[in-house]
């Protein structure tokens, strides 16, 4: 077989994963070249979070292979930055925003070592990018939900990973922040990072993302949004709850309210 | 006045008690920071009770009591992890099963010994005034091991306590670090048995750190403040024990409890007094 060295950042082959024997997702195969922004869409329970957790080794993989730059992803987890869908943290935990962002540096700093000045600098830059410099010394629980989400995103930035896995980073965040976050993700993509985002905002995927992965326990479609978003693929992904409407040169996905 | 502060420590046993009490209190508070933030007070109590059969067996075999306690506390720490992971039983139920069972074994064995139960009661309620030179050496050595581990793994243990899921996603061996923290708790409990006893050690593990958590929003400061409060409680408790002729372990714990409520009350007062912006 032809060796395609370094062609892909992330390569998933025939992945099946889940708890207790019954896989929540199966037969998952796709590959992402570096420097792409990929949206993962699908209804609740489709396995978006499961896919992320399986890639990160947080839940057991029952079958298949996951490669990061042609080597097993689990051997290089520090190269993957993860933003969980819901941070289940103790809000009273005595750490400041900058402490939390510094945690992203830990794998690079290494065991038993202390942060150095370039780590402090990386933290400051990450905070600046999510516009939280003014809150650097605020205790994490005192931030609003949207600010907290940005703080955790800053932790991913400080980690400086090759691959970013962001599980619904804009859920529960106001529209202004949503746009700021997506603009930031585009910047990261343009600087060569591979960004994978689980989201419910299909229109945003159409407008901003390079690829879309339609997921419902298995891969329904994978490709550029204009090709992957068709009536039949959306039907298979979501059931008959969505419609595609052509507005001028924009293609808009709308929920079919009668089916809700 | 100064006389009454110095007088108690003219006795060798009181000097040893002071050194031992302060060391034990400080190490408990250091580890207690993690116990409080991870919500593991019940685990701490369980490990302490589980050490009891080890103490009794060591006593019966005329072996080293600390060794017996360590074996049982560490075995229970591992057992709790195993039972809750391998079965449908929840974590706190697994703790309840393991620690009550182990403690019952200790009581059962103790009931077979006639006439010597007084010594064993000492381990249940502690007696820092009876701490020996050898005890002190052991407390010092094991305590240094605990401190060294916390210093070296400061970052990693902080991340583990704050966000275990992201720690695992970054590739940290979260399970091993969890067991390591349980091991540190077990060691800390073992070296505290002589000073405050099995029943009361959880108080030293939790109360000073909880008091500190009311006073600061930074992790490192909480650790230092907890240690300071614990040392203060140990010293005041010793004086009370000496002058009022009351049980030393209980005195230290009660001072610690009083400090907690003092801080809690003063916080309430300050919040109430603050004019609303």
Short mmCIF file of C-alpha atoms in Angstrom, two decimals, chain A residues 3-243:
data_model
loop_
_atom_site.label_atom_id
_atom_site.label_comp_id
_atom_site.label_asym_id
_atom_site.label_seq_id
_atom_site.Cartn_x
_atom_site.Cartn_y
_atom_site.Cartn_z
CA UNK A 3 2.53 5.34 2.21
CA UNK A 4 1.03 8.80 2.56
CA UNK A 5 3.51 10.15 5.08
CA UNK A 6 2.47 13.32 6.86
CA UNK A 7 -0.45 13.99 4.61
CA UNK A 8 -2.98 13.99 7.43
CA UNK A 9 -3.04 15.58 10.84
CA UNK A 10 -5.73 13.26 12.15
CA UNK A 11 -6.69 9.95 10.67
CA UNK A 12 -9.47 7.79 12.09
CA UNK A 13 -9.99 4.28 10.70
CA UNK A 14 -12.92 1.97 11.40
CA UNK A 15 -13.32 3.37 14.91
CA UNK A 16 -15.88 1.85 17.26
CA UNK A 17 -16.10 3.13 20.82
CA UNK A 18 -18.41 3.24 23.80
CA UNK A 19 -19.03 1.79 27.23
CA UNK A 20 -20.14 -1.74 28.15
CA UNK A 21 -19.68 -3.55 24.86
CA UNK A 22 -22.34 -1.72 22.85
CA UNK A 23 -20.53 0.86 20.76
CA UNK A 24 -22.02 4.37 20.76
CA UNK A 25 -20.27 5.06 17.47
CA UNK A 26 -18.95 2.56 14.91
CA UNK A 27 -17.35 2.30 11.53
CA UNK A 28 -15.99 5.82 11.85
CA UNK A 29 -13.45 6.58 9.13
CA UNK A 30 -12.20 10.01 8.09
CA UNK A 31 -8.96 11.91 7.66
CA UNK A 32 -8.19 15.59 8.15
CA UNK A 33 -5.22 17.32 6.48
CA UNK A 34 -3.39 19.87 8.62
CA UNK A 35 -4.69 23.43 8.68
CA UNK A 36 -8.35 22.66 8.24
CA UNK A 37 -11.39 23.60 10.25
CA UNK A 38 -13.84 20.75 10.52
CA UNK A 39 -17.34 20.90 11.95
CA UNK A 40 -18.84 17.80 13.53
CA UNK A 41 -22.62 17.94 13.43
CA UNK A 42 -25.40 15.63 14.44
CA UNK A 43 -28.35 15.49 16.82
CA UNK A 44 -27.94 15.01 20.56
CA UNK A 45 -26.87 11.44 21.24
CA UNK A 46 -25.31 11.09 17.78
CA UNK A 47 -21.92 10.47 19.37
CA UNK A 48 -20.10 13.77 18.84
CA UNK A 49 -18.74 13.88 22.37
CA UNK A 50 -18.07 10.14 22.26
CA UNK A 51 -15.97 10.62 19.12
CA UNK A 52 -13.88 13.33 20.80
CA UNK A 53 -13.42 11.30 23.96
CA UNK A 54 -12.43 8.23 21.99
CA UNK A 55 -9.79 10.22 20.08
CA UNK A 56 -8.41 11.46 23.41
CA UNK A 57 -8.54 8.03 25.03
CA UNK A 58 -11.08 9.12 27.66
CA UNK A 59 -13.40 6.23 26.80
CA UNK A 60 -12.46 2.73 25.68
CA UNK A 61 -11.88 2.18 21.99
CA UNK A 62 -13.34 -1.14 20.89
CA UNK A 63 -12.04 -1.22 17.37
CA UNK A 64 -10.05 0.73 14.85
CA UNK A 65 -7.10 3.08 14.77
CA UNK A 66 -6.57 6.74 15.55
CA UNK A 67 -3.45 8.36 14.15
CA UNK A 68 -2.00 11.80 14.74
CA UNK A 69 0.62 12.61 12.11
CA UNK A 70 0.84 8.89 11.23
CA UNK A 71 1.57 7.75 14.80
CA UNK A 72 -0.88 6.48 17.43
CA UNK A 73 -2.69 9.51 18.85
CA UNK A 74 -2.69 8.14 22.39
CA UNK A 75 1.11 8.34 22.52
CA UNK A 76 1.03 12.09 21.87
CA UNK A 77 -1.93 13.36 23.80
CA UNK A 78 -0.19 16.59 24.77
CA UNK A 79 -0.41 17.52 21.06
CA UNK A 80 -4.21 17.47 21.28
CA UNK A 81 -6.01 20.33 23.02
CA UNK A 82 -9.45 19.54 24.40
CA UNK A 83 -12.31 21.77 25.41
CA UNK A 84 -14.99 19.58 27.04
CA UNK A 85 -18.64 20.31 26.38
CA UNK A 86 -19.28 20.94 30.04
CA UNK A 87 -16.44 21.68 32.40
CA UNK A 88 -17.49 19.91 35.57
CA UNK A 89 -15.31 21.93 37.88
CA UNK A 90 -15.71 22.91 41.49
CA UNK A 91 -16.51 26.61 41.03
CA UNK A 92 -15.13 27.43 44.47
CA UNK A 93 -11.71 25.92 43.64
CA UNK A 94 -9.05 28.45 44.68
CA UNK A 95 -7.38 29.09 41.32
CA UNK A 96 -7.27 32.28 39.29
CA UNK A 97 -7.93 32.52 35.55
CA UNK A 98 -4.19 32.71 34.84
CA UNK A 99 -3.60 29.63 37.03
CA UNK A 100 -6.12 27.71 34.90
CA UNK A 101 -4.57 28.88 31.63
CA UNK A 102 -1.11 27.96 32.94
CA UNK A 103 -2.36 24.38 33.31
CA UNK A 104 -2.32 24.21 29.52
CA UNK A 105 1.46 24.67 29.71
CA UNK A 106 2.01 21.77 32.12
CA UNK A 107 2.74 19.08 29.48
CA UNK A 108 5.36 21.32 27.87
CA UNK A 109 6.90 22.33 31.20
CA UNK A 110 7.24 18.66 32.11
CA UNK A 111 7.11 16.71 35.36
CA UNK A 112 8.52 18.21 38.55
CA UNK A 113 9.45 21.52 36.89
CA UNK A 114 8.21 25.02 37.51
CA UNK A 115 6.80 27.41 34.90
CA UNK A 116 9.42 29.78 33.45
CA UNK A 117 9.13 33.26 32.04
CA UNK A 118 8.25 32.09 28.50
CA UNK A 119 5.38 30.08 30.02
CA UNK A 120 4.11 33.23 31.73
CA UNK A 121 4.36 34.98 28.38
CA UNK A 122 2.39 32.22 26.62
CA UNK A 123 -0.32 32.51 29.27
CA UNK A 124 -0.52 36.27 28.81
CA UNK A 125 -0.78 35.92 25.05
CA UNK A 126 -3.51 33.29 25.35
CA UNK A 127 -5.44 35.52 27.75
CA UNK A 128 -5.05 38.46 25.39
CA UNK A 129 -6.42 36.44 22.46
CA UNK A 130 -9.62 35.63 24.34
CA UNK A 131 -9.74 39.15 25.81
CA UNK A 132 -9.48 38.07 29.42
CA UNK A 133 -6.25 39.86 30.40
CA UNK A 134 -8.20 42.12 32.74
CA UNK A 135 -9.47 39.05 34.56
CA UNK A 136 -6.13 37.25 34.86
CA UNK A 137 -6.22 37.31 38.65
CA UNK A 138 -9.94 36.71 39.07
CA UNK A 139 -10.94 33.46 40.75
CA UNK A 140 -12.27 31.13 38.04
CA UNK A 141 -15.70 30.67 39.64
CA UNK A 142 -16.34 34.42 39.61
CA UNK A 143 -16.40 34.56 35.81
CA UNK A 144 -19.64 34.41 33.84
CA UNK A 145 -20.37 31.29 31.82
CA UNK A 146 -19.12 32.82 28.58
CA UNK A 147 -15.96 34.16 30.21
CA UNK A 148 -15.26 30.76 31.73
CA UNK A 149 -15.62 29.14 28.34
CA UNK A 150 -13.09 31.65 26.96
CA UNK A 151 -10.74 30.94 29.88
CA UNK A 152 -10.81 27.22 29.09
CA UNK A 153 -10.25 28.01 25.42
CA UNK A 154 -7.25 30.09 26.47
CA UNK A 155 -5.92 27.03 28.30
CA UNK A 156 -6.10 25.11 25.01
CA UNK A 157 -4.29 27.99 23.25
CA UNK A 158 -1.55 28.03 25.90
CA UNK A 159 -1.07 24.31 25.35
CA UNK A 160 -0.23 25.13 21.72
CA UNK A 161 -1.44 21.77 20.35
CA UNK A 162 -1.45 20.62 16.71
CA UNK A 163 -5.02 19.48 16.90
CA UNK A 164 -7.82 21.26 18.75
CA UNK A 165 -10.90 19.25 19.73
CA UNK A 166 -13.60 21.65 20.87
CA UNK A 167 -16.89 20.18 22.04
CA UNK A 168 -19.60 22.79 21.52
CA UNK A 169 -17.41 25.76 22.43
CA UNK A 170 -20.13 28.30 21.74
CA UNK A 171 -23.11 26.72 23.47
CA UNK A 172 -24.52 29.06 26.08
CA UNK A 173 -22.37 31.94 24.85
CA UNK A 174 -23.76 35.25 23.58
CA UNK A 175 -23.65 36.05 19.86
CA UNK A 176 -20.79 38.56 20.08
CA UNK A 177 -18.60 36.05 21.91
CA UNK A 178 -19.61 33.35 19.41
CA UNK A 179 -18.32 35.45 16.53
CA UNK A 180 -15.15 36.32 18.42
CA UNK A 181 -14.51 32.64 19.14
CA UNK A 182 -15.07 31.57 15.53
CA UNK A 183 -12.84 34.39 14.29
CA UNK A 184 -10.16 33.16 16.67
CA UNK A 185 -10.55 29.59 15.44
CA UNK A 186 -10.14 30.80 11.85
CA UNK A 187 -6.94 32.56 12.85
CA UNK A 188 -5.66 29.33 14.38
CA UNK A 189 -6.59 27.39 11.25
CA UNK A 190 -4.77 29.96 9.11
CA UNK A 191 -1.68 29.53 11.26
CA UNK A 192 -1.64 25.82 10.45
CA UNK A 193 -3.59 24.32 13.34
CA UNK A 194 -6.20 21.67 12.73
CA UNK A 195 -9.44 22.62 14.44
CA UNK A 196 -12.30 20.18 15.00
CA UNK A 197 -15.49 21.64 16.45
CA UNK A 198 -18.69 19.92 17.50
CA UNK A 199 -21.53 22.35 17.00
CA UNK A 200 -25.25 22.71 16.48
CA UNK A 201 -24.87 25.87 14.40
CA UNK A 202 -25.16 24.45 10.89
CA UNK A 203 -25.20 27.84 9.18
CA UNK A 204 -21.95 28.76 10.80
CA UNK A 205 -20.50 25.49 9.53
CA UNK A 206 -21.62 26.30 5.99
CA UNK A 207 -20.08 29.74 6.09
CA UNK A 208 -16.86 29.24 7.99
CA UNK A 209 -15.76 25.59 7.95
CA UNK A 210 -13.64 23.73 5.39
CA UNK A 211 -15.13 20.31 6.03
CA UNK A 212 -18.14 18.93 7.77
CA UNK A 213 -18.60 15.52 9.35
CA UNK A 214 -22.26 14.54 9.57
CA UNK A 215 -22.48 12.04 12.39
CA UNK A 216 -25.23 9.82 13.66
CA UNK A 217 -23.60 6.82 15.31
CA UNK A 218 -21.68 6.45 12.05
CA UNK A 219 -20.40 8.86 9.43
CA UNK A 220 -23.32 9.91 7.23
CA UNK A 221 -21.28 12.31 5.09
CA UNK A 222 -17.86 13.94 5.17
CA UNK A 223 -16.62 16.69 2.88
CA UNK A 224 -16.87 20.40 2.16
CA UNK A 225 -20.17 21.71 3.57
CA UNK A 226 -21.61 22.62 0.16
CA UNK A 227 -21.22 19.00 -0.93
CA UNK A 228 -21.89 17.22 2.34
CA UNK A 229 -25.03 19.19 3.20
CA UNK A 230 -27.72 17.70 1.01
CA UNK A 231 -31.36 16.97 1.73
CA UNK A 232 -30.65 13.25 1.95
CA UNK A 233 -27.57 13.49 4.21
CA UNK A 234 -29.30 15.93 6.57
CA UNK A 235 -32.33 13.64 6.60
CA UNK A 236 -30.17 10.70 7.54
CA UNK A 237 -28.32 12.72 10.17
CA UNK A 238 -31.21 14.45 11.84
CA UNK A 239 -34.32 12.63 10.68
CA UNK A 240 -36.81 14.85 8.86
CA UNK A 241 -36.37 17.94 10.96
CA UNK A 242 -34.29 20.17 8.73
CA UNK A 243 -34.65 21.94 5.43
#
